[in-house]
Coordinates of N, CA, C and O in Angstrom, one line a residue:
M1 N -37.7 4.9 -15.7 CA -36.3 5.1 -15.6 C -35.6 3.9 -15.1 O -36.0 3.3 -14.1
E2 N -34.6 3.4 -15.8 CA -33.8 2.3 -15.4 C -32.8 2.6 -14.3 O -32.2 3.7 -14.4
T3 N -32.7 1.8 -13.3 CA -31.8 2.1 -12.2 C -30.7 1.0 -12.2 O -31.0 -0.2 -12.6
G4 N -29.6 1.3 -11.6 CA -28.5 0.4 -11.5 C -27.6 0.7 -10.3 O -27.8 1.8 -9.7
A5 N -26.7 -0.1 -10.0 CA -25.8 0.1 -8.9 C -25.0 1.4 -9.1 O -24.6 2.0 -8.1
G6 N -24.7 1.8 -10.3 CA -24.0 3.0 -10.6 C -24.6 4.2 -10.0 O -24.0 5.2 -9.8
D7 N -25.9 4.2 -9.8 CA -26.7 5.3 -9.2 C -26.2 5.6 -7.8 O -26.4 6.7 -7.3
F8 N -25.5 4.7 -7.1 CA -25.0 4.9 -5.8 C -23.5 5.2 -5.8 O -22.8 5.2 -4.8
G9 N -22.9 5.3 -7.0 CA -21.5 5.5 -7.2 C -20.7 4.1 -7.0 O -19.6 4.1 -6.7
V10 N -21.5 3.0 -7.1 CA -20.9 1.7 -6.9 C -20.9 1.0 -8.3 O -21.8 1.0 -9.0
K11 N -19.7 0.4 -8.6 CA -19.6 -0.3 -9.9 C -20.2 -1.7 -9.6 O -19.8 -2.4 -8.8
A12 N -21.2 -2.0 -10.5 CA -21.8 -3.3 -10.3 C -20.8 -4.4 -10.8 O -20.1 -4.2 -11.7
G13 N -20.7 -5.5 -10.0 CA -19.8 -6.6 -10.3 C -20.6 -7.8 -10.6 O -21.4 -7.9 -11.5
S14 N -20.4 -8.8 -9.7 CA -21.0 -10.2 -10.0 C -21.9 -10.5 -8.8 O -21.8 -10.1 -7.7
A15 N -22.9 -11.3 -9.2 CA -23.9 -11.8 -8.3 C -24.0 -13.3 -8.5 O -23.8 -13.9 -9.6
L16 N -24.3 -14.0 -7.4 CA -24.5 -15.5 -7.4 C -25.9 -15.7 -7.0 O -26.4 -15.3 -5.9
V17 N -26.6 -16.5 -7.8 CA -28.0 -16.9 -7.5 C -28.0 -18.4 -7.2 O -27.6 -19.2 -8.0
C18 N -28.5 -18.7 -6.0 CA -28.7 -20.1 -5.6 C -30.2 -20.2 -5.2 O -30.6 -20.2 -4.0
A19 N -31.0 -20.2 -6.2 CA -32.5 -20.2 -6.0 C -33.1 -21.6 -6.3 O -32.6 -22.3 -7.2
E20 N -34.1 -21.8 -5.6 CA -34.9 -23.0 -5.7 C -36.2 -22.6 -6.4 O -36.9 -21.7 -6.0
G21 N -36.5 -23.3 -7.5 CA -37.8 -23.0 -8.2 C -37.5 -22.1 -9.4 O -36.8 -21.1 -9.4
A22 N -38.1 -22.5 -10.5 CA -37.9 -21.8 -11.8 C -38.3 -20.3 -11.8 O -37.6 -19.5 -12.3
E23 N -39.5 -20.0 -11.2 CA -39.9 -18.6 -11.2 C -39.0 -17.7 -10.3 O -38.6 -16.6 -10.8
V24 N -38.6 -18.2 -9.2 CA -37.7 -17.4 -8.3 C -36.3 -17.2 -9.1 O -35.8 -16.1 -9.1
N25 N -35.9 -18.3 -9.6 CA -34.6 -18.3 -10.4 C -34.6 -17.3 -11.5 O -33.7 -16.4 -11.7
K26 N -35.7 -17.4 -12.3 CA -35.8 -16.5 -13.5 C -36.0 -15.0 -13.1 O -35.3 -14.1 -13.6
S27 N -36.9 -14.8 -12.1 CA -37.1 -13.4 -11.7 C -35.9 -12.8 -11.1 O -35.5 -11.6 -11.3
T28 N -35.2 -13.6 -10.3 CA -34.0 -13.1 -9.6 C -32.9 -12.8 -10.6 O -32.2 -11.7 -10.6
T29 N -32.6 -13.7 -11.5 CA -31.6 -13.5 -12.5 C -31.9 -12.2 -13.4 O -31.0 -11.4 -13.6
E30 N -33.1 -12.1 -13.9 CA -33.5 -10.9 -14.7 C -33.3 -9.6 -13.9 O -32.9 -8.6 -14.4
A31 N -33.8 -9.7 -12.6 CA -33.7 -8.5 -11.7 C -32.3 -8.0 -11.5 O -31.9 -6.8 -11.7
I32 N -31.4 -9.0 -11.2 CA -30.0 -8.6 -11.0 C -29.3 -8.1 -12.2 O -28.5 -7.2 -12.2
K33 N -29.6 -8.8 -13.3 CA -29.0 -8.3 -14.6 C -29.5 -6.9 -14.9 O -28.8 -6.0 -15.4
G34 N -30.8 -6.6 -14.6 CA -31.4 -5.3 -14.8 C -30.7 -4.2 -13.9 O -30.8 -3.0 -14.2
L35 N -30.1 -4.6 -12.8 CA -29.4 -3.7 -12.0 C -27.9 -3.5 -12.4 O -27.2 -2.8 -11.8
G36 N -27.5 -4.2 -13.4 CA -26.2 -4.0 -14.0 C -25.2 -5.0 -13.6 O -24.0 -4.9 -13.8
Y37 N -25.6 -6.1 -12.9 CA -24.6 -7.1 -12.4 C -24.5 -8.3 -13.4 O -25.4 -8.6 -14.1
H38 N -23.3 -8.9 -13.4 CA -23.1 -10.2 -14.1 C -23.6 -11.3 -13.1 O -23.3 -11.3 -11.9
V39 N -24.4 -12.2 -13.6 CA -25.1 -13.2 -12.8 C -24.6 -14.6 -13.1 O -24.5 -15.0 -14.3
E40 N -24.2 -15.3 -12.1 CA -23.9 -16.7 -12.2 C -25.0 -17.5 -11.4 O -25.3 -17.0 -10.3
T41 N -25.4 -18.6 -11.9 CA -26.5 -19.4 -11.3 C -25.9 -20.8 -10.9 O -25.5 -21.5 -11.8
A42 N -25.9 -21.1 -9.6 CA -25.4 -22.4 -9.2 C -26.6 -23.3 -9.2 O -27.7 -23.0 -8.8
S43 N -26.4 -24.6 -9.5 CA -27.4 -25.6 -9.5 C -27.2 -26.6 -8.3 O -28.2 -27.3 -8.0
T44 N -26.1 -26.6 -7.7 CA -25.8 -27.5 -6.6 C -25.1 -26.7 -5.5 O -24.4 -25.7 -5.8
A45 N -25.2 -27.2 -4.3 CA -24.5 -26.6 -3.2 C -23.0 -26.6 -3.4 O -22.3 -25.7 -3.1
A46 N -22.5 -27.8 -3.9 CA -21.0 -27.9 -4.1 C -20.6 -26.9 -5.1 O -19.5 -26.3 -4.9
E47 N -21.3 -26.7 -6.1 CA -21.0 -25.7 -7.2 C -20.9 -24.3 -6.6 O -20.0 -23.5 -6.8
A48 N -22.0 -24.0 -5.8 CA -22.0 -22.6 -5.1 C -20.9 -22.4 -4.2 O -20.2 -21.4 -4.2
L49 N -20.5 -23.4 -3.4 CA -19.4 -23.3 -2.5 C -18.1 -23.1 -3.2 O -17.2 -22.4 -2.8
E50 N -17.9 -23.8 -4.3 CA -16.7 -23.7 -5.1 C -16.6 -22.3 -5.6 O -15.5 -21.7 -5.6
W51 N -17.7 -21.8 -6.2 CA -17.6 -20.4 -6.7 C -17.4 -19.4 -5.6 O -16.7 -18.4 -5.9
L52 N -18.0 -19.6 -4.5 CA -17.8 -18.6 -3.4 C -16.4 -18.6 -2.9 O -15.8 -17.6 -2.4
K53 N -15.7 -19.8 -3.0 CA -14.3 -19.9 -2.6 C -13.4 -19.1 -3.5 O -12.4 -18.6 -3.0
F54 N -13.7 -19.1 -4.8 CA -12.7 -18.5 -5.7 C -13.2 -17.2 -6.4 O -12.4 -16.7 -7.2
N55 N -14.3 -16.7 -6.0 CA -14.8 -15.5 -6.6 C -15.3 -14.5 -5.6 O -15.7 -14.9 -4.5
Q56 N -15.3 -13.2 -5.9 CA -15.8 -12.2 -5.0 C -17.1 -11.7 -5.6 O -17.1 -11.1 -6.7
Y57 N -18.2 -11.9 -4.9 CA -19.5 -11.5 -5.3 C -20.0 -10.3 -4.5 O -19.6 -10.1 -3.4
E58 N -20.8 -9.4 -5.1 CA -21.4 -8.3 -4.4 C -22.7 -8.7 -3.9 O -23.2 -8.1 -2.9
I59 N -23.4 -9.6 -4.6 CA -24.7 -10.0 -4.1 C -24.8 -11.6 -4.2 O -24.3 -12.2 -5.2
V60 N -25.4 -12.1 -3.2 CA -25.7 -13.6 -3.2 C -27.2 -13.7 -2.8 O -27.6 -13.2 -1.8
V61 N -28.0 -14.3 -3.7 CA -29.4 -14.6 -3.4 C -29.5 -16.1 -3.2 O -29.1 -16.9 -4.1
L62 N -30.0 -16.5 -2.0 CA -30.0 -17.9 -1.6 C -31.4 -18.3 -1.2 O -32.0 -17.6 -0.3
S63 N -31.9 -19.4 -1.7 CA -33.2 -20.0 -1.3 C -32.8 -20.7 0.0 O -31.8 -21.4 0.1
E64 N -33.7 -20.6 1.0 CA -33.6 -21.4 2.2 C -33.4 -22.9 2.0 O -32.7 -23.6 2.6
T65 N -34.1 -23.4 1.0 CA -34.1 -24.8 0.7 C -33.3 -25.1 -0.6 O -33.6 -26.1 -1.3
F66 N -32.3 -24.3 -0.9 CA -31.5 -24.5 -2.1 C -30.9 -26.0 -2.1 O -30.4 -26.5 -1.1
A67 N -31.0 -26.6 -3.3 CA -30.4 -27.9 -3.5 C -31.1 -29.0 -2.6 O -30.4 -29.9 -2.3
G68 N -32.3 -28.7 -2.3 CA -33.1 -29.7 -1.5 C -32.8 -29.7 0.0 O -33.2 -30.6 0.7
A69 N -32.0 -28.8 0.5 CA -31.6 -28.7 1.9 C -32.8 -28.1 2.7 O -33.6 -27.4 2.2
S70 N -32.8 -28.5 4.0 CA -33.7 -27.8 4.9 C -33.1 -26.5 5.3 O -31.8 -26.3 5.1
P71 N -33.8 -25.5 5.7 CA -33.2 -24.2 6.1 C -32.1 -24.4 7.1 O -31.2 -23.6 7.1
E72 N -32.3 -25.3 8.0 CA -31.3 -25.5 9.1 C -30.0 -26.3 8.6 O -29.0 -26.2 9.2
D73 N -30.2 -26.9 7.5 CA -29.1 -27.8 6.9 C -28.5 -27.3 5.6 O -27.9 -28.1 4.9
N74 N -28.7 -26.0 5.3 CA -28.3 -25.5 4.1 C -26.8 -25.1 4.1 O -26.3 -24.2 4.8
A75 N -26.0 -25.9 3.4 CA -24.5 -25.7 3.4 C -24.0 -24.4 2.9 O -23.1 -23.8 3.5
V76 N -24.7 -23.8 1.9 CA -24.3 -22.5 1.4 C -24.6 -21.4 2.5 O -23.8 -20.5 2.8
Y77 N -25.7 -21.5 3.1 CA -26.1 -20.6 4.2 C -25.1 -20.7 5.4 O -24.6 -19.6 5.9
R78 N -24.7 -21.9 5.8 CA -23.8 -22.0 6.8 C -22.4 -21.4 6.5 O -21.7 -20.8 7.3
H79 N -22.0 -21.6 5.2 CA -20.8 -21.0 4.7 C -20.8 -19.5 4.8 O -19.8 -18.9 5.2
L80 N -21.9 -18.9 4.3 CA -22.0 -17.5 4.3 C -22.0 -16.9 5.8 O -21.4 -15.9 6.0
K81 N -22.7 -17.6 6.7 CA -22.7 -17.2 8.1 C -21.3 -17.3 8.7 O -21.0 -16.5 9.6
G82 N -20.5 -18.2 8.2 CA -19.2 -18.4 8.8 C -18.0 -17.6 8.2 O -16.9 -17.7 8.6
M83 N -18.4 -16.8 7.2 CA -17.4 -15.9 6.6 C -16.8 -14.9 7.5 O -17.5 -14.4 8.4
P84 N -15.5 -14.6 7.4 CA -14.9 -13.5 8.2 C -15.7 -12.2 7.9 O -16.1 -12.0 6.8
M85 N -15.8 -11.4 8.9 CA -16.6 -10.2 8.8 C -16.1 -9.2 7.7 O -16.9 -8.6 7.0
A86 N -14.8 -9.2 7.6 CA -14.2 -8.3 6.6 C -14.6 -8.7 5.2 O -14.9 -7.8 4.3
T87 N -14.8 -10.0 5.0 CA -15.3 -10.5 3.7 C -16.8 -10.3 3.6 O -17.3 -9.9 2.6
R88 N -17.5 -10.7 4.6 CA -18.9 -10.7 4.6 C -19.6 -9.4 4.4 O -20.6 -9.2 3.7
R89 N -19.0 -8.3 5.0 CA -19.6 -7.0 4.9 C -19.5 -6.4 3.5 O -20.1 -5.4 3.2
R90 N -18.7 -7.1 2.6 CA -18.6 -6.6 1.2 C -19.7 -7.1 0.3 O -19.8 -6.7 -0.8
L91 N -20.5 -8.1 0.8 CA -21.5 -8.6 0.0 C -22.9 -8.5 0.6 O -23.0 -8.4 1.8
I92 N -23.9 -8.4 -0.2 CA -25.3 -8.4 0.2 C -25.8 -9.8 0.0 O -25.7 -10.4 -1.0
V93 N -26.4 -10.3 1.1 CA -27.0 -11.6 1.1 C -28.5 -11.5 1.2 O -29.0 -10.9 2.2
A94 N -29.2 -12.0 0.3 CA -30.7 -12.0 0.3 C -31.1 -13.5 0.5 O -30.7 -14.4 -0.3
L95 N -31.9 -13.7 1.5 CA -32.4 -15.1 1.8 C -33.9 -15.1 1.3 O -34.7 -14.3 1.7
V96 N -34.2 -16.1 0.5 CA -35.5 -16.3 -0.1 C -36.2 -17.5 0.5 O -35.5 -18.6 0.6
G97 N -37.4 -17.4 0.9 CA -38.1 -18.6 1.5 C -39.6 -18.4 1.5 O -40.1 -17.3 1.4
P98 N -40.4 -19.5 1.6 CA -41.8 -19.4 1.5 C -42.5 -18.9 2.8 O -43.6 -18.4 2.8
H99 N -41.8 -18.9 3.9 CA -42.3 -18.4 5.2 C -41.7 -17.1 5.7 O -42.0 -16.7 6.8
L100 N -40.9 -16.5 4.9 CA -40.3 -15.2 5.3 C -41.2 -14.1 4.9 O -41.9 -14.1 3.9
K101 N -41.1 -13.0 5.7 CA -41.9 -11.8 5.4 C -40.9 -10.8 4.7 O -39.9 -10.5 5.3
T102 N -41.2 -10.5 3.4 CA -40.3 -9.6 2.6 C -39.9 -8.4 3.4 O -40.7 -7.7 3.9
Q103 N -38.6 -8.1 3.4 CA -38.0 -6.9 4.0 C -38.2 -6.8 5.5 O -38.2 -5.7 6.1
D104 N -38.4 -7.9 6.2 CA -38.5 -7.9 7.7 C -37.1 -7.8 8.2 O -36.3 -8.8 8.2
A105 N -36.8 -6.6 8.7 CA -35.4 -6.3 9.2 C -35.0 -7.2 10.4 O -33.9 -7.6 10.5
M106 N -35.9 -7.5 11.3 CA -35.6 -8.3 12.5 C -35.3 -9.7 12.0 O -34.3 -10.3 12.5
T107 N -36.0 -10.3 11.1 CA -35.7 -11.7 10.6 C -34.4 -11.7 9.9 O -33.6 -12.6 10.1
A108 N -34.1 -10.6 9.1 CA -32.8 -10.5 8.4 C -31.7 -10.5 9.4 O -30.7 -11.2 9.3
F109 N -31.9 -9.7 10.5 CA -30.8 -9.6 11.5 C -30.6 -11.0 12.2 O -29.5 -11.4 12.4
V110 N -31.7 -11.6 12.6 CA -31.6 -12.9 13.3 C -30.9 -14.0 12.4 O -30.2 -14.8 12.8
R111 N -31.2 -13.9 11.1 CA -30.7 -14.9 10.1 C -29.3 -14.5 9.6 O -28.7 -15.2 8.8
S112 N -28.8 -13.3 10.1 CA -27.5 -12.8 9.6 C -27.4 -12.6 8.1 O -26.4 -12.9 7.5
V113 N -28.4 -12.1 7.6 CA -28.5 -11.7 6.1 C -28.8 -10.2 6.0 O -29.3 -9.6 7.0
D114 N -28.7 -9.7 4.8 CA -29.1 -8.3 4.6 C -30.5 -8.0 4.4 O -31.1 -7.0 4.7
V115 N -31.2 -9.0 3.7 CA -32.6 -8.8 3.4 C -33.2 -10.2 3.3 O -32.6 -11.2 2.8
V116 N -34.5 -10.3 3.7 CA -35.3 -11.6 3.5 C -36.4 -11.3 2.5 O -36.9 -10.2 2.5
I117 N -36.7 -12.3 1.7 CA -37.7 -12.1 0.7 C -38.6 -13.3 0.6 O -38.1 -14.5 0.6
N118 N -39.9 -13.1 0.7 CA -40.9 -14.2 0.5 C -40.8 -14.6 -1.0 O -40.9 -13.7 -1.9
E119 N -40.8 -15.9 -1.3 CA -40.7 -16.3 -2.7 C -41.9 -15.9 -3.5 O -41.8 -15.8 -4.7
K120 N -43.0 -15.6 -2.9 CA -44.2 -15.1 -3.6 C -43.9 -13.7 -4.2 O -44.6 -13.3 -5.1
D121 N -43.0 -13.0 -3.6 CA -42.6 -11.7 -4.0 C -41.5 -11.7 -5.1 O -40.9 -10.6 -5.4
A122 N -41.2 -12.8 -5.7 CA -40.2 -12.9 -6.7 C -40.4 -12.0 -7.9 O -39.4 -11.4 -8.3
P123 N -41.6 -11.8 -8.3 CA -41.7 -10.8 -9.4 C -41.3 -9.4 -9.1 O -41.0 -8.6 -10.0
A124 N -41.3 -9.0 -7.8 CA -40.9 -7.7 -7.4 C -39.5 -7.7 -6.8 O -39.1 -6.7 -6.1
I125 N -38.7 -8.7 -7.0 CA -37.4 -8.8 -6.4 C -36.4 -7.7 -6.8 O -35.6 -7.3 -6.0
K126 N -36.6 -7.1 -8.0 CA -35.7 -6.1 -8.4 C -35.8 -4.9 -7.4 O -34.8 -4.3 -7.0
A127 N -37.0 -4.5 -7.1 CA -37.2 -3.3 -6.1 C -36.6 -3.7 -4.7 O -36.0 -2.8 -4.1
V128 N -36.8 -4.9 -4.3 CA -36.3 -5.3 -3.0 C -34.8 -5.3 -3.0 O -34.2 -4.8 -2.0
L129 N -34.2 -5.8 -4.0 CA -32.7 -5.8 -4.1 C -32.2 -4.4 -4.2 O -31.1 -4.1 -3.7
W130 N -32.9 -3.6 -5.0 CA -32.4 -2.2 -5.1 C -32.4 -1.5 -3.8 O -31.4 -0.8 -3.4
K131 N -33.4 -1.7 -2.9 CA -33.5 -1.2 -1.6 C -32.3 -1.7 -0.7 O -31.7 -1.0 0.0
A132 N -32.1 -3.0 -0.9 CA -31.0 -3.7 -0.1 C -29.6 -3.1 -0.5 O -28.8 -2.8 0.4
I133 N -29.4 -2.8 -1.8 CA -28.1 -2.2 -2.2 C -28.0 -0.8 -1.7 O -27.0 -0.4 -1.1
E134 N -29.1 -0.1 -1.8 CA -29.1 1.3 -1.2 C -28.8 1.3 0.3 O -27.9 2.1 0.7
D135 N -29.4 0.5 1.0 CA -29.2 0.4 2.5 C -27.8 0.0 2.8 O -27.1 0.5 3.7
H136 N -27.3 -1.0 2.0 CA -25.9 -1.5 2.2 C -24.9 -0.4 2.0 O -24.0 -0.2 2.8
V137 N -25.0 0.3 0.9 CA -24.1 1.4 0.5 C -24.1 2.5 1.6 O -23.0 2.9 2.0
H138 N -25.3 2.9 2.0 CA -25.4 3.9 3.0 C -24.9 3.5 4.4 O -24.2 4.2 5.1
F139 N -25.1 2.2 4.8 CA -24.7 1.7 6.1 C -23.2 1.6 6.2 O -22.6 2.0 7.2
Y140 N -22.5 1.2 5.1 CA -21.1 1.0 5.2 C -20.3 2.2 4.6 O -19.0 2.1 4.5
K141 N -20.9 3.2 4.2 CA -20.2 4.4 3.6 C -19.1 4.9 4.5 O -18.0 5.0 4.0
V142 N -19.4 5.2 5.7 CA -18.3 5.8 6.6 C -17.2 4.8 6.8 O -16.1 5.1 6.9
H143 N -17.6 3.5 7.0 CA -16.6 2.5 7.3 C -15.7 2.4 6.1 O -14.4 2.3 6.3
K144 N -16.2 2.3 4.9 CA -15.4 2.2 3.7 C -14.5 3.4 3.5 O -13.3 3.3 3.2
E145 N -15.0 4.6 3.8 CA -14.2 5.9 3.6 C -13.1 5.8 4.7 O -12.0 6.3 4.3
S146 N -13.3 5.4 5.9 CA -12.3 5.3 6.9 C -11.2 4.3 6.5 O -10.0 4.6 6.6
L147 N -11.5 3.2 5.9 CA -10.5 2.2 5.5 C -9.7 2.8 4.4 O -8.5 2.6 4.3
E148 N -10.4 3.5 3.4 CA -9.6 4.1 2.3 C -8.6 5.1 2.8 O -7.5 5.2 2.3
K149 N -9.0 5.9 3.8 CA -8.1 7.0 4.3 C -6.9 6.4 5.0 O -5.9 6.9 5.0
M150 N -7.1 5.2 5.6 CA -6.0 4.5 6.3 C -5.2 3.6 5.3 O -4.3 3.0 5.7
G151 N -5.6 3.6 4.0 CA -4.9 2.9 3.0 C -5.1 1.4 3.1 O -4.3 0.6 2.7
K152 N -6.3 1.0 3.7 CA -6.5 -0.5 3.9 C -7.5 -1.0 2.9 O -8.0 -2.1 3.1
Q153 N -7.9 -0.2 1.9 CA -8.9 -0.7 1.0 C -8.6 -0.2 -0.4 O -8.2 0.8 -0.6

């Protein structure tokens, strides 16, 4: 059975992929398309930052070393961490890296992202992202309903 964001009552929108490595990039793009999202793939940090500035994404998948940066010096990661919370809570951020343990909630919390994924798990990324979408929808359900009742969304 094919699954998509619509299974949660959520209309799939756009996703931004900032992945390092052909296998991660290909697996990620195919997985997100399979979930019903339109995918844009950035090849440079400047391009990704420009797109983040002018577009609203529901999912951002980011390699720790995107565009040759070190995990500590990743401009896209710093931008995402610095977003206002009202904007940030609307998107799911998945951080991909060679030393991350897939779906480690504590690491995700410490890194201020929704889910972490080891790049060796790229072939299974669809299931990981599906779980992240499910968790995100359930976590923010009451918050979104409250905003809607107050006419603020």
